[in-house]
mmCIF file of C-alpha atoms in Angstrom:
data_model
loop_
_atom_site.group_PDB
_atom_site.id
_atom_site.type_symbol
_atom_site.label_atom_id
_atom_site.label_comp_id
_atom_site.label_asym_id
_atom_site.label_seq_id
_atom_site.Cartn_x
_atom_site.Cartn_y
_atom_site.Cartn_z
ATOM 1 C CA MET A 5 7.163 50.004 73.445
ATOM 2 C CA LYS A 6 4.919 52.727 71.786
ATOM 3 C CA GLU A 7 2.763 54.359 74.095
ATOM 4 C CA LYS A 8 0.102 56.982 74.296
ATOM 5 C CA ASP A 9 -1.980 59.145 76.874
ATOM 6 C CA PHE A 10 -5.736 58.443 77.535
ATOM 7 C CA GLU A 11 -7.553 60.939 79.767
ATOM 8 C CA VAL A 12 -10.623 59.931 81.661
ATOM 9 C CA GLU A 13 -12.792 62.152 83.551
ATOM 10 C CA THR A 14 -13.523 60.665 87.073
ATOM 11 C CA SER A 15 -16.367 60.575 88.575
ATOM 12 C CA ASP A 16 -15.565 63.917 90.435
ATOM 13 C CA GLY A 17 -15.094 65.811 87.085
ATOM 14 C CA LEU A 18 -11.266 65.686 87.347
ATOM 15 C CA LYS A 19 -8.975 64.364 84.615
ATOM 16 C CA LYS A 20 -6.821 61.183 85.220
ATOM 17 C CA THR A 21 -4.058 60.203 82.836
ATOM 18 C CA PHE A 22 -3.349 56.645 81.743
ATOM 19 C CA VAL A 23 -0.481 55.551 79.440
ATOM 20 C CA LEU A 24 -1.765 52.919 77.047
ATOM 21 C CA SER A 25 0.933 50.627 75.376
ATOM 22 C CA LYS A 26 1.016 48.571 72.480
ATOM 23 C CA PHE A 27 0.815 45.001 72.874
ATOM 24 C CA PRO A 28 3.828 42.794 71.853
ATOM 25 C CA ALA A 29 3.039 41.033 68.410
ATOM 26 C CA THR A 30 2.169 37.395 70.033
ATOM 27 C CA GLU A 31 0.394 39.027 72.898
ATOM 28 C CA GLY A 32 -1.711 40.895 70.683
ATOM 29 C CA ARG A 33 -2.705 38.049 68.755
ATOM 30 C CA ARG A 34 -3.868 36.191 71.786
ATOM 31 C CA ILE A 35 -5.734 38.911 73.189
ATOM 32 C CA MET A 36 -7.358 39.504 69.742
ATOM 33 C CA THR A 37 -8.262 36.094 69.166
ATOM 34 C CA GLN A 38 -9.960 35.601 72.437
ATOM 35 C CA TYR A 39 -11.438 38.858 73.678
ATOM 36 C CA PRO A 40 -14.606 39.140 71.512
ATOM 37 C CA ILE A 41 -15.300 35.335 71.693
ATOM 38 C CA SER A 42 -14.677 35.368 75.502
ATOM 39 C CA ALA A 43 -17.166 38.164 75.804
ATOM 40 C CA LEU A 44 -19.692 36.445 73.452
ATOM 41 C CA ILE A 45 -19.319 33.333 75.445
ATOM 42 C CA SER A 46 -19.540 34.734 78.892
ATOM 43 C CA ASN A 47 -22.517 36.844 78.266
ATOM 44 C CA THR A 48 -24.529 33.807 76.606
ATOM 45 C CA LYS A 49 -23.841 31.848 80.005
ATOM 46 C CA ILE A 50 -21.893 28.908 77.903
ATOM 47 C CA GLY A 51 -18.480 30.053 79.279
ATOM 48 C CA SER A 52 -17.378 31.543 82.545
ATOM 49 C CA TYR A 53 -16.748 35.041 83.497
ATOM 50 C CA ASP A 54 -13.427 34.020 84.791
ATOM 51 C CA ASP A 55 -12.027 33.666 81.506
ATOM 52 C CA GLN A 56 -13.200 37.068 80.325
ATOM 53 C CA GLU A 57 -11.710 38.678 83.591
ATOM 54 C CA ARG A 58 -8.241 36.922 82.971
ATOM 55 C CA LEU A 59 -8.170 38.723 79.422
ATOM 56 C CA MET A 60 -9.143 42.070 80.959
ATOM 57 C CA LEU A 61 -6.328 41.811 83.525
ATOM 58 C CA ASP A 62 -4.023 40.646 80.615
ATOM 59 C CA LEU A 63 -4.932 43.681 78.866
ATOM 60 C CA MET A 64 -5.070 46.079 81.701
ATOM 61 C CA SER A 65 -1.245 45.106 82.448
ATOM 62 C CA TYR A 66 -0.140 47.226 79.460
ATOM 63 C CA VAL A 67 -2.168 50.311 80.966
ATOM 64 C CA LYS A 68 -0.375 52.592 83.442
ATOM 65 C CA VAL A 69 -1.737 55.454 85.338
ATOM 66 C CA ARG A 70 0.166 58.578 85.755
ATOM 67 C CA LEU A 71 0.470 59.913 89.324
ATOM 68 C CA GLU A 72 0.540 63.624 90.209
ATOM 69 C CA ASP A 73 4.122 63.555 90.648
ATOM 70 C CA GLY A 74 4.808 62.002 87.313
ATOM 71 C CA ARG A 75 5.283 58.378 88.253
ATOM 72 C CA GLU A 76 3.482 55.888 86.266
ATOM 73 C CA ILE A 77 2.225 52.818 87.732
ATOM 74 C CA PRO A 78 1.497 49.643 85.737
ATOM 75 C CA LEU A 79 -2.139 48.188 86.486
ATOM 76 C CA LYS A 80 -0.862 44.416 86.769
ATOM 77 C CA THR A 81 -3.360 43.464 89.433
ATOM 78 C CA LYS A 82 -7.023 43.828 90.289
ATOM 79 C CA ASP A 83 -6.424 45.677 93.479
ATOM 80 C CA LEU A 84 -4.367 48.555 91.359
ATOM 81 C CA ILE A 85 -6.793 48.507 88.795
ATOM 82 C CA ASN A 86 -9.863 49.007 91.596
ATOM 83 C CA ASN A 87 -7.343 51.753 93.195
ATOM 84 C CA HIS A 88 -6.939 53.655 90.053
ATOM 85 C CA CYS A 89 -10.441 53.221 88.103
ATOM 86 C CA ASP A 90 -13.193 54.929 89.982
ATOM 87 C CA ASP A 91 -15.910 52.573 88.461
ATOM 88 C CA TRP A 92 -16.561 50.011 85.974
ATOM 89 C CA GLU A 93 -17.443 52.347 83.336
ATOM 90 C CA MET A 94 -13.801 53.965 83.495
ATOM 91 C CA LEU A 95 -12.345 50.394 83.299
ATOM 92 C CA MET A 96 -14.733 49.889 80.079
ATOM 93 C CA LYS A 97 -13.653 53.346 78.610
ATOM 94 C CA ILE A 98 -9.872 52.180 78.927
ATOM 95 C CA GLU A 99 -10.547 48.713 77.888
ATOM 96 C CA ARG A 100 -12.225 50.149 74.691
ATOM 97 C CA GLU A 101 -9.300 52.558 73.992
ATOM 98 C CA MET A 102 -6.651 49.973 74.497
ATOM 99 C CA ILE A 103 -8.624 47.893 71.787
ATOM 100 C CA VAL A 104 -8.968 50.646 69.243
ATOM 101 C CA TYR A 105 -5.422 51.730 70.041
ATOM 102 C CA ASN A 106 -3.964 48.083 69.624
ATOM 103 C CA PHE A 107 -6.113 46.866 66.561
ATOM 104 C CA SER A 108 -6.546 49.391 63.905
ATOM 105 C CA PHE A 109 -9.228 47.535 62.148
ATOM 106 C CA PHE A 110 -11.463 48.857 65.325
ATOM 107 C CA GLN A 111 -10.350 52.529 64.288
ATOM 108 C CA ASN A 112 -13.033 54.315 62.223
ATOM 109 C CA GLY A 113 -15.844 51.805 62.792
ATOM 110 C CA LYS A 114 -14.030 49.122 60.772
ATOM 111 C CA GLY A 115 -14.327 46.897 63.734
ATOM 112 C CA LEU A 116 -18.196 46.221 62.969
ATOM 113 C CA ASP A 117 -17.289 44.061 59.705
ATOM 114 C CA PHE A 118 -14.516 42.226 61.758
ATOM 115 C CA MET A 119 -17.070 41.520 64.754
ATOM 116 C CA GLN A 120 -19.817 40.283 62.430
ATOM 117 C CA SER A 121 -17.539 38.043 60.358
ATOM 118 C CA LEU A 122 -16.239 36.500 63.715
ATOM 119 C CA LEU A 123 -19.725 36.209 65.064
ATOM 120 C CA ALA A 124 -20.570 34.433 61.704
ATOM 121 C CA LEU A 125 -17.834 31.887 62.642
ATOM 122 C CA VAL A 126 -18.761 31.438 66.294
ATOM 123 C CA VAL A 127 -22.224 30.601 65.212
ATOM 124 C CA GLN A 128 -21.262 28.277 62.444
ATOM 125 C CA SER A 129 -18.878 26.657 64.841
ATOM 126 C CA VAL A 130 -21.679 26.504 67.726
ATOM 127 C CA THR A 131 -24.148 24.980 65.132
ATOM 128 C CA GLU A 132 -21.801 22.381 63.680
ATOM 129 C CA THR A 133 -21.074 21.153 67.270
ATOM 130 C CA LEU A 134 -24.635 20.891 68.403
ATOM 131 C CA MET A 135 -25.585 19.104 65.036
ATOM 132 C CA GLY A 136 -22.946 16.878 65.850
ATOM 133 C CA LEU A 137 -23.801 16.015 69.339
ATOM 134 C CA SER A 138 -27.667 15.998 68.131
ATOM 135 C CA ASP A 139 -26.381 13.205 65.423
ATOM 136 C CA LYS A 140 -24.778 11.045 68.468
ATOM 137 C CA SER A 141 -27.707 11.382 70.395
ATOM 138 C CA SER A 142 -30.247 10.169 67.933
ATOM 139 C CA HIS A 143 -27.791 7.324 67.056
ATOM 140 C CA SER A 144 -27.541 6.313 70.846
ATOM 141 C CA ALA A 145 -31.442 6.543 71.015
ATOM 142 C CA GLU A 146 -31.764 4.116 67.938
ATOM 143 C CA GLN A 147 -29.409 1.557 69.531
ATOM 144 C CA LEU A 148 -31.862 1.096 72.445
#
């Protein structure tokens, strides 16, 4: 599996090295199709944070931390992530770098076009769903 080192500055000003791995094809597809949507839904209170957290844990399972003695530990659990990421900002930097590393269309600012297209699809889908529910509600009210 292809890997690359990613250095992050800790809250103490030290450098910590993480090893980022490429996703297998099917896992990459699953994460990519759910990650932006889960973030949008979670942030609009329609969905649950649990879905977004599960995807973060899936993504982070492809990250290892390199210890001073050279050993590498995969960050496969919430406890390992919390032990090796100083704070939420460090975690977000690693997540962002994993997205950029694994999905080439996020490199060089290309991701904005993709995200705008994805957002348009989400808005269209939500609008169609709400319109369908509104029509059903109106039809039910007319029968009363």
